[in-house]
């Protein structure tokens, strides 16, 4: 990808670097913060849409932005993590999208290694496929990943500006898209999700829109467009679907939008900031087994919201210790409510028993979207 294509993400007068030249460690959306000073970014948020606030679950450690390992006052506890920098089977070079299929197999987009890697839920390596290139089944920066109801795998192939479709074992089936601004053209696709009718939604970050396709790649509709008003984007990133609700993180505008699967805008919530319920450059989003939403926040933390955008809890801070993040990218949720988060590696968190009971007594309905079915 040429640096020119992502010039708009760079500070005024900044050197133009490709996404790969940056090592993938800073997304184009993150660079949007350099384009606008923080005070300015904060001013443009609409206070009427701000939701959240409060003290979370009341735990002192959680209020201190720490994780309470194995402590019943926390909603989630750390289980394990795996990976680390490298090119081997159990290593990553900037992991991106993550999703889990109905058989409990995790698929991780290993961005700069140009691979999709498969693991069991304890982190044991199963297989990998792909490789750098522009041919069928090859990748240039795989970003988002999702499944349809038949088990087919869809990958947003970022720098190749296309979507590729595979069997569950990685056999190439189909591909669509190329660089451009028209329907079924992309300028760096990132997040991807599949609805209950097997329609595929793709976050077209450089064109500030989400495009909807059939499972065969036929263009259906466009959600959103460039701008700062409700229902408009400055770098749409992650997508999650629950029934007819489509949730999309708007990285450059630091917020989340809700649309219907028919394309109608429903709500916009959050906004720039560092407090509870506020976001900076949000990336992946996932729907939990109880219908709540988990957002990978550029504040180096995970935040949990109701489906209407009310803040519930958060955990994480910057670092390398357990319960901290360098930059959480994406989130997957399994049938038991466990969370899998791509950072510099993959981390697994489990709901504590009290929270698991609350989820069981609530609505356990598995969405077929980016993260659990079926990215970013």
CSV table of C-alpha atoms in Angstrom, one decimal:
chain,number,residue,atom,x,y,z
A,1,UNK,CA,0.0,0.0,0.0
A,2,UNK,CA,1.4,3.4,-0.9
A,3,UNK,CA,1.8,6.0,1.9
A,4,UNK,CA,-0.2,8.4,-0.3
A,5,UNK,CA,-3.4,6.4,0.3
A,6,UNK,CA,-3.2,7.0,4.1
A,7,UNK,CA,-1.9,10.6,4.0
A,8,UNK,CA,-5.1,11.8,5.7
A,9,UNK,CA,-4.3,9.8,8.8
A,10,UNK,CA,-1.0,11.6,9.3
A,11,UNK,CA,-0.3,14.9,11.1
A,12,UNK,CA,0.0,18.0,9.0
A,13,UNK,CA,3.3,17.9,7.2
A,14,UNK,CA,4.1,14.4,8.6
A,15,UNK,CA,6.2,11.9,6.7
A,16,UNK,CA,4.2,9.5,4.7
A,17,UNK,CA,4.7,5.9,5.8
A,18,UNK,CA,2.9,2.8,4.7
A,19,UNK,CA,0.9,0.7,7.2
A,20,UNK,CA,3.5,-2.1,6.9
A,21,UNK,CA,6.4,0.4,7.3
A,22,UNK,CA,4.8,1.3,10.6
A,23,UNK,CA,5.0,-2.3,11.6
A,24,UNK,CA,1.3,-2.4,12.1
A,25,UNK,CA,1.8,-1.2,15.6
A,26,UNK,CA,-0.2,2.0,15.1
A,27,UNK,CA,-3.3,1.7,13.0
A,28,UNK,CA,-4.4,4.4,10.5
A,29,UNK,CA,-7.2,5.2,12.9
A,30,UNK,CA,-4.8,5.8,15.7
A,31,UNK,CA,-2.9,8.2,13.5
A,32,UNK,CA,-6.0,10.3,13.2
A,33,UNK,CA,-5.2,11.6,16.7
A,34,UNK,CA,-2.2,13.3,15.2
A,35,UNK,CA,-4.4,15.1,12.7
A,36,UNK,CA,-6.5,16.8,15.3
A,37,UNK,CA,-5.3,18.0,18.6
A,38,UNK,CA,-6.8,16.3,21.6
A,39,UNK,CA,-8.7,19.3,22.9
A,40,UNK,CA,-10.2,19.8,19.5
A,41,UNK,CA,-11.2,16.2,19.3
A,42,UNK,CA,-12.9,16.5,22.6
A,43,UNK,CA,-14.8,19.6,21.7
A,44,UNK,CA,-16.5,18.1,18.7
A,45,UNK,CA,-18.3,15.3,20.6
A,46,UNK,CA,-22.0,15.8,21.2
A,47,UNK,CA,-22.7,15.8,24.8
A,48,UNK,CA,-26.3,14.6,24.3
A,49,UNK,CA,-24.9,11.3,23.0
A,50,UNK,CA,-22.4,10.7,25.8
A,51,UNK,CA,-23.3,7.7,27.9
A,52,UNK,CA,-21.6,5.9,30.7
A,53,UNK,CA,-19.8,7.2,33.7
A,54,UNK,CA,-20.0,5.9,37.2
A,55,UNK,CA,-17.6,3.7,39.2
A,56,UNK,CA,-18.1,0.4,37.4
A,57,UNK,CA,-18.5,-2.6,39.7
A,58,UNK,CA,-17.3,-0.7,42.8
A,59,UNK,CA,-14.1,-2.7,43.2
A,60,UNK,CA,-11.1,-0.5,44.3
A,61,UNK,CA,-8.7,-2.3,41.9
A,62,UNK,CA,-11.1,-1.9,39.0
A,63,UNK,CA,-11.5,1.8,39.8
A,64,UNK,CA,-7.7,2.0,39.8
A,65,UNK,CA,-7.8,0.6,36.2
A,66,UNK,CA,-6.4,-2.7,37.3
A,67,UNK,CA,-7.6,-6.3,36.8
A,68,UNK,CA,-8.7,-8.3,39.9
A,69,UNK,CA,-7.3,-11.8,39.2
A,70,UNK,CA,-9.5,-14.5,40.6
A,71,UNK,CA,-11.3,-12.0,42.8
A,72,UNK,CA,-15.1,-12.4,42.9
A,73,UNK,CA,-15.6,-8.6,42.9
A,74,UNK,CA,-14.4,-8.6,39.3
A,75,UNK,CA,-16.6,-9.5,36.4
A,76,UNK,CA,-13.8,-11.3,34.5
A,77,UNK,CA,-10.6,-13.1,35.5
A,78,UNK,CA,-7.5,-13.7,33.5
A,79,UNK,CA,-7.1,-17.3,32.4
A,80,UNK,CA,-4.1,-17.6,30.0
A,81,UNK,CA,-2.2,-15.9,27.2
A,82,UNK,CA,-0.1,-17.2,24.3
A,83,UNK,CA,1.9,-15.9,21.4
A,84,UNK,CA,4.6,-13.3,21.4
A,85,UNK,CA,6.6,-11.7,18.7
A,86,UNK,CA,7.9,-14.0,15.9
A,87,UNK,CA,7.0,-16.0,12.8
A,88,UNK,CA,6.7,-19.5,14.3
A,89,UNK,CA,3.4,-21.4,14.8
A,90,UNK,CA,2.8,-20.0,18.3
A,91,UNK,CA,4.1,-16.5,17.6
A,92,UNK,CA,2.6,-13.4,16.0
A,93,UNK,CA,3.8,-10.3,14.2
A,94,UNK,CA,0.9,-7.9,15.0
A,95,UNK,CA,-2.2,-10.1,15.5
A,96,UNK,CA,-5.4,-8.4,14.3
A,97,UNK,CA,-8.8,-9.9,13.9
A,98,UNK,CA,-10.0,-12.9,15.9
A,99,UNK,CA,-13.1,-15.1,15.7
A,100,UNK,CA,-14.3,-18.5,17.0
A,101,UNK,CA,-16.4,-21.0,15.1
A,102,UNK,CA,-19.2,-23.2,16.3
A,103,UNK,CA,-16.6,-26.0,17.0
A,104,UNK,CA,-14.7,-23.8,19.4
A,105,UNK,CA,-11.7,-23.2,17.1
A,106,UNK,CA,-10.1,-19.8,17.3
A,107,UNK,CA,-8.9,-18.1,14.1
A,108,UNK,CA,-6.4,-15.2,14.4
A,109,UNK,CA,-5.3,-12.9,11.6
A,110,UNK,CA,-1.5,-12.7,12.0
A,111,UNK,CA,-1.2,-9.3,10.2
A,112,UNK,CA,2.5,-8.9,9.3
A,113,UNK,CA,3.1,-12.6,8.9
A,114,UNK,CA,0.2,-12.6,6.3
A,115,UNK,CA,-1.3,-15.7,7.8
A,116,UNK,CA,-4.5,-17.0,9.4
A,117,UNK,CA,-3.6,-19.2,12.4
A,118,UNK,CA,-5.9,-21.7,14.2
A,119,UNK,CA,-5.8,-22.6,17.9
A,120,UNK,CA,-8.0,-24.4,20.4
A,121,UNK,CA,-9.4,-22.3,23.3
A,122,UNK,CA,-6.3,-23.1,25.5
A,123,UNK,CA,-3.9,-21.7,22.9
A,124,UNK,CA,-2.7,-25.0,21.3
A,125,UNK,CA,-1.7,-24.4,17.7
A,126,UNK,CA,-3.7,-26.3,15.1
A,127,UNK,CA,-2.8,-25.0,11.7
A,128,UNK,CA,-2.1,-21.9,9.6
A,129,UNK,CA,-2.7,-20.9,6.0
A,130,UNK,CA,-2.2,-18.0,3.7
A,131,UNK,CA,1.1,-16.4,3.0
A,132,UNK,CA,2.3,-13.1,1.6
A,133,UNK,CA,1.1,-12.2,-1.9
A,134,UNK,CA,-1.7,-11.1,-4.2
A,135,UNK,CA,-2.9,-14.5,-5.5
A,136,UNK,CA,-5.9,-16.5,-4.5
A,137,UNK,CA,-5.6,-17.5,-0.9
A,138,UNK,CA,-2.6,-15.1,-0.2
A,139,UNK,CA,-2.7,-12.0,2.0
A,140,UNK,CA,-1.2,-8.6,2.3
A,141,UNK,CA,-2.1,-7.7,5.9
A,142,UNK,CA,-5.2,-9.8,6.8
A,143,UNK,CA,-7.3,-7.7,9.2
A,144,UNK,CA,-10.8,-9.0,10.1
A,145,UNK,CA,-12.2,-12.5,10.1
A,146,UNK,CA,-15.8,-13.9,10.4
A,147,UNK,CA,-17.9,-17.0,9.7
A,148,UNK,CA,-21.2,-17.7,8.1
A,149,UNK,CA,-23.8,-20.2,9.1
A,150,UNK,CA,-22.3,-22.9,6.9
A,151,UNK,CA,-18.8,-22.5,8.4
A,152,UNK,CA,-17.2,-20.6,5.6
A,153,UNK,CA,-14.5,-18.1,6.6
A,154,UNK,CA,-14.3,-14.5,5.3
A,155,UNK,CA,-11.1,-12.5,5.7
A,156,UNK,CA,-10.7,-8.8,5.1
A,157,UNK,CA,-7.4,-8.7,3.1
A,158,UNK,CA,-6.4,-5.2,4.0
A,159,UNK,CA,-3.7,-4.1,1.7
A,160,UNK,CA,-5.0,-6.2,-1.2
A,161,UNK,CA,-8.3,-4.3,-0.9
A,162,UNK,CA,-10.5,-7.4,-1.1
A,163,UNK,CA,-12.5,-10.0,0.8
A,164,UNK,CA,-11.5,-13.7,0.5
A,165,UNK,CA,-13.7,-16.6,1.3
A,166,UNK,CA,-12.4,-20.0,2.5
A,167,UNK,CA,-13.5,-23.3,3.9
A,168,UNK,CA,-13.0,-23.9,7.7
A,169,UNK,CA,-9.7,-25.6,6.8
A,170,UNK,CA,-8.4,-22.7,4.7
A,171,UNK,CA,-9.2,-23.9,1.2
A,172,UNK,CA,-9.7,-20.9,-1.1
A,173,UNK,CA,-13.3,-20.5,-2.4
A,174,UNK,CA,-13.8,-17.0,-3.8
A,175,UNK,CA,-12.7,-13.3,-3.5
A,176,UNK,CA,-14.1,-9.9,-4.4
A,177,UNK,CA,-13.1,-6.3,-4.3
A,178,UNK,CA,-10.2,-4.1,-5.5
A,179,UNK,CA,-9.0,-0.6,-4.8
A,180,UNK,CA,-11.4,2.2,-5.5
A,181,UNK,CA,-14.4,4.2,-4.2
A,182,UNK,CA,-17.3,2.7,-6.0
A,183,UNK,CA,-19.6,-0.1,-4.9
A,184,UNK,CA,-17.7,-3.3,-4.2
A,185,UNK,CA,-14.4,-1.4,-4.2
A,186,UNK,CA,-12.3,-0.8,-1.0
A,187,UNK,CA,-9.7,1.4,0.4
A,188,UNK,CA,-8.3,-0.8,3.1
A,189,UNK,CA,-11.0,-3.2,4.4
A,190,UNK,CA,-10.6,-4.0,8.1
A,191,UNK,CA,-13.5,-5.2,10.2
A,192,UNK,CA,-15.9,-7.9,8.9
A,193,UNK,CA,-19.1,-9.5,10.2
A,194,UNK,CA,-21.8,-11.9,9.0
A,195,UNK,CA,-25.5,-11.6,9.9
A,196,UNK,CA,-28.1,-14.3,10.4
A,197,UNK,CA,-28.9,-14.4,6.7
A,198,UNK,CA,-25.2,-14.8,5.8
A,199,UNK,CA,-24.9,-11.2,4.5
A,200,UNK,CA,-21.3,-10.0,4.8
A,201,UNK,CA,-20.5,-6.5,6.2
A,202,UNK,CA,-17.1,-4.9,5.6
A,203,UNK,CA,-15.6,-1.8,7.3
A,204,UNK,CA,-14.1,0.1,4.3
A,205,UNK,CA,-11.9,2.3,6.5
A,206,UNK,CA,-10.4,4.6,3.8
A,207,UNK,CA,-13.8,5.3,2.2
A,208,UNK,CA,-15.4,5.9,5.6
A,209,UNK,CA,-18.3,3.5,5.1
A,210,UNK,CA,-19.4,-0.1,5.7
A,211,UNK,CA,-20.5,-2.1,2.7
A,212,UNK,CA,-22.9,-5.0,2.8
A,213,UNK,CA,-22.7,-8.0,0.4
A,214,UNK,CA,-24.3,-11.4,-0.1
A,215,UNK,CA,-22.1,-14.4,0.8
A,216,UNK,CA,-21.2,-14.6,-2.9
A,217,UNK,CA,-19.8,-11.1,-2.9
A,218,UNK,CA,-22.7,-9.3,-4.6
A,219,UNK,CA,-23.0,-5.7,-3.4
A,220,UNK,CA,-26.2,-5.0,-1.5
A,221,UNK,CA,-26.0,-1.6,0.3
A,222,UNK,CA,-23.8,1.0,2.1
A,223,UNK,CA,-24.0,2.0,5.7
A,224,UNK,CA,-22.8,5.4,6.7
A,225,UNK,CA,-20.4,7.7,4.9
A,226,UNK,CA,-17.7,10.3,5.7
A,227,UNK,CA,-18.3,12.9,8.4
A,228,UNK,CA,-18.8,13.6,12.1
A,229,UNK,CA,-22.6,13.6,12.4
A,230,UNK,CA,-24.5,10.7,13.8
A,231,UNK,CA,-24.3,7.7,11.4
A,232,UNK,CA,-21.2,9.1,9.7
A,233,UNK,CA,-17.6,7.8,10.0
A,234,UNK,CA,-14.0,8.8,10.1
A,235,UNK,CA,-12.5,5.4,9.9
A,236,UNK,CA,-15.0,2.6,10.7
A,237,UNK,CA,-13.1,-0.3,12.2
A,238,UNK,CA,-14.8,-3.1,14.1
A,239,UNK,CA,-18.3,-4.6,13.4
A,240,UNK,CA,-20.5,-6.9,15.6
A,241,UNK,CA,-24.0,-8.1,14.8
A,242,UNK,CA,-26.7,-9.2,17.2
A,243,UNK,CA,-30.0,-10.1,15.4
A,244,UNK,CA,-30.9,-7.1,13.4
A,245,UNK,CA,-28.5,-4.7,15.3
A,246,UNK,CA,-25.2,-3.8,13.6
A,247,UNK,CA,-22.6,-2.2,15.9
A,248,UNK,CA,-19.7,-0.4,14.3
A,249,UNK,CA,-16.7,1.3,16.0
A,250,UNK,CA,-15.9,4.7,14.5
A,251,UNK,CA,-12.2,4.9,15.3
A,252,UNK,CA,-11.4,8.5,14.2
A,253,UNK,CA,-14.5,9.9,15.8
A,254,UNK,CA,-14.0,7.8,19.0
A,255,UNK,CA,-17.5,6.4,19.2
A,256,UNK,CA,-19.9,3.5,18.4
A,257,UNK,CA,-22.8,3.6,16.0
A,258,UNK,CA,-25.8,1.2,15.9
A,259,UNK,CA,-27.5,0.5,12.6
A,260,UNK,CA,-30.1,-2.0,11.6
A,261,UNK,CA,-29.2,-4.8,9.1
A,262,UNK,CA,-31.4,-2.8,6.6
A,263,UNK,CA,-29.0,0.1,6.9
A,264,UNK,CA,-31.0,2.5,9.0
A,265,UNK,CA,-29.0,4.5,11.7
A,266,UNK,CA,-30.4,3.9,15.2
A,267,UNK,CA,-28.0,5.5,17.7
A,268,UNK,CA,-24.5,6.9,18.3
A,269,UNK,CA,-22.8,6.8,21.7
A,270,UNK,CA,-19.6,7.5,23.6
A,271,UNK,CA,-17.1,10.1,22.6
A,272,UNK,CA,-13.5,11.1,23.0
A,273,UNK,CA,-12.1,10.8,26.5
A,274,UNK,CA,-10.3,8.7,29.2
A,275,UNK,CA,-13.1,8.2,31.7
A,276,UNK,CA,-15.6,5.4,32.1
A,277,UNK,CA,-17.6,4.9,28.9
A,278,UNK,CA,-15.4,7.2,26.9
A,279,UNK,CA,-13.2,6.0,24.0
A,280,UNK,CA,-10.0,6.8,22.1
A,281,UNK,CA,-9.6,5.1,18.7
A,282,UNK,CA,-11.9,2.1,19.4
A,283,UNK,CA,-11.0,-1.0,17.4
A,284,UNK,CA,-12.8,-4.4,17.7
A,285,UNK,CA,-16.2,-4.9,19.1
A,286,UNK,CA,-18.0,-8.1,20.2
A,287,UNK,CA,-21.4,-9.1,21.5
A,288,UNK,CA,-21.4,-11.2,24.7
A,289,UNK,CA,-23.7,-14.1,25.5
A,290,UNK,CA,-26.0,-11.8,27.5
A,291,UNK,CA,-26.2,-9.2,24.7
A,292,UNK,CA,-23.8,-6.7,26.2
A,293,UNK,CA,-21.0,-5.2,24.1
A,294,UNK,CA,-17.2,-5.4,24.6
A,295,UNK,CA,-15.1,-2.7,23.0
A,296,UNK,CA,-11.3,-2.7,22.5
A,297,UNK,CA,-10.5,0.8,23.6
A,298,UNK,CA,-7.3,2.7,22.5
A,299,UNK,CA,-7.0,3.7,26.1
A,300,UNK,CA,-5.3,0.3,26.5
A,301,UNK,CA,-8.4,-1.3,28.1
A,302,UNK,CA,-11.5,-3.3,27.4
A,303,UNK,CA,-14.9,-1.6,28.2
A,304,UNK,CA,-18.2,-3.4,28.6
A,305,UNK,CA,-21.5,-1.6,27.7
A,306,UNK,CA,-25.2,-2.4,27.5
A,307,UNK,CA,-26.6,-2.8,24.0
A,308,UNK,CA,-27.8,0.8,24.4
A,309,UNK,CA,-24.3,2.2,25.2
A,310,UNK,CA,-24.5,2.4,29.0
A,311,UNK,CA,-21.2,1.8,30.7
A,312,UNK,CA,-20.9,-1.4,32.8
A,313,UNK,CA,-17.3,-2.0,33.6
A,314,UNK,CA,-13.7,-1.9,32.3
A,315,UNK,CA,-10.3,-3.4,32.8
A,316,UNK,CA,-6.8,-2.9,31.6
A,317,UNK,CA,-4.1,-0.2,31.4
A,318,UNK,CA,-0.9,0.2,29.4
A,319,UNK,CA,1.8,-2.4,30.1
A,320,UNK,CA,3.0,-6.0,29.6
A,321,UNK,CA,1.8,-7.5,32.8
A,322,UNK,CA,-1.3,-9.7,33.2
A,323,UNK,CA,-4.4,-7.5,32.8
A,324,UNK,CA,-2.6,-4.8,30.8
A,325,UNK,CA,-2.4,-4.1,27.1
A,326,UNK,CA,-0.2,-2.5,24.5
A,327,UNK,CA,-3.1,-2.0,22.1
A,328,UNK,CA,-6.1,-4.3,22.3
A,329,UNK,CA,-7.2,-4.9,18.7
A,330,UNK,CA,-10.1,-7.3,18.5
A,331,UNK,CA,-12.3,-9.5,20.7
A,332,UNK,CA,-14.0,-12.9,20.3
A,333,UNK,CA,-16.6,-14.4,22.7
A,334,UNK,CA,-17.2,-18.2,23.0
A,335,UNK,CA,-20.4,-20.0,24.0
A,336,UNK,CA,-19.4,-20.0,27.7
A,337,UNK,CA,-18.8,-16.2,27.7
A,338,UNK,CA,-15.0,-16.4,27.7
A,339,UNK,CA,-13.3,-13.5,26.0
A,340,UNK,CA,-10.3,-13.8,23.6
A,341,UNK,CA,-8.4,-10.5,23.0
A,342,UNK,CA,-5.7,-9.9,20.4
A,343,UNK,CA,-3.0,-7.5,21.7
A,344,UNK,CA,0.7,-8.3,21.1
A,345,UNK,CA,-0.5,-11.8,21.8
A,346,UNK,CA,-3.8,-13.5,22.6
A,347,UNK,CA,-5.3,-13.2,26.1
A,348,UNK,CA,-8.2,-15.2,27.5
A,349,UNK,CA,-10.5,-14.0,30.2
A,350,UNK,CA,-13.4,-15.9,31.9
A,351,UNK,CA,-16.5,-14.5,33.5
A,352,UNK,CA,-16.4,-15.1,37.3
A,353,UNK,CA,-19.2,-17.3,38.6
A,354,UNK,CA,-21.5,-14.5,39.7
A,355,UNK,CA,-21.3,-12.9,36.3
A,356,UNK,CA,-21.8,-16.2,34.6
A,357,UNK,CA,-25.0,-16.7,36.6
A,358,UNK,CA,-26.2,-13.3,35.6
A,359,UNK,CA,-25.6,-14.0,32.0
A,360,UNK,CA,-27.4,-17.4,32.3
A,361,UNK,CA,-30.4,-15.8,33.9
A,362,UNK,CA,-30.4,-13.1,31.2
A,363,UNK,CA,-30.6,-13.7,27.4
A,364,UNK,CA,-28.2,-16.3,26.2
A,365,UNK,CA,-28.7,-15.9,22.5
A,366,UNK,CA,-25.6,-16.3,20.4
A,367,UNK,CA,-25.2,-13.6,17.8
A,368,UNK,CA,-23.9,-14.5,14.3
A,369,UNK,CA,-21.5,-11.6,13.8
A,370,UNK,CA,-17.9,-10.8,13.7
A,371,UNK,CA,-16.7,-12.4,16.8
A,372,UNK,CA,-18.9,-15.3,17.7
A,373,UNK,CA,-21.3,-17.3,15.6
A,374,UNK,CA,-19.0,-15.4,13.4
A,375,UNK,CA,-14.1,-9.6,13.1
A,376,UNK,CA,-12.6,-6.9,14.1
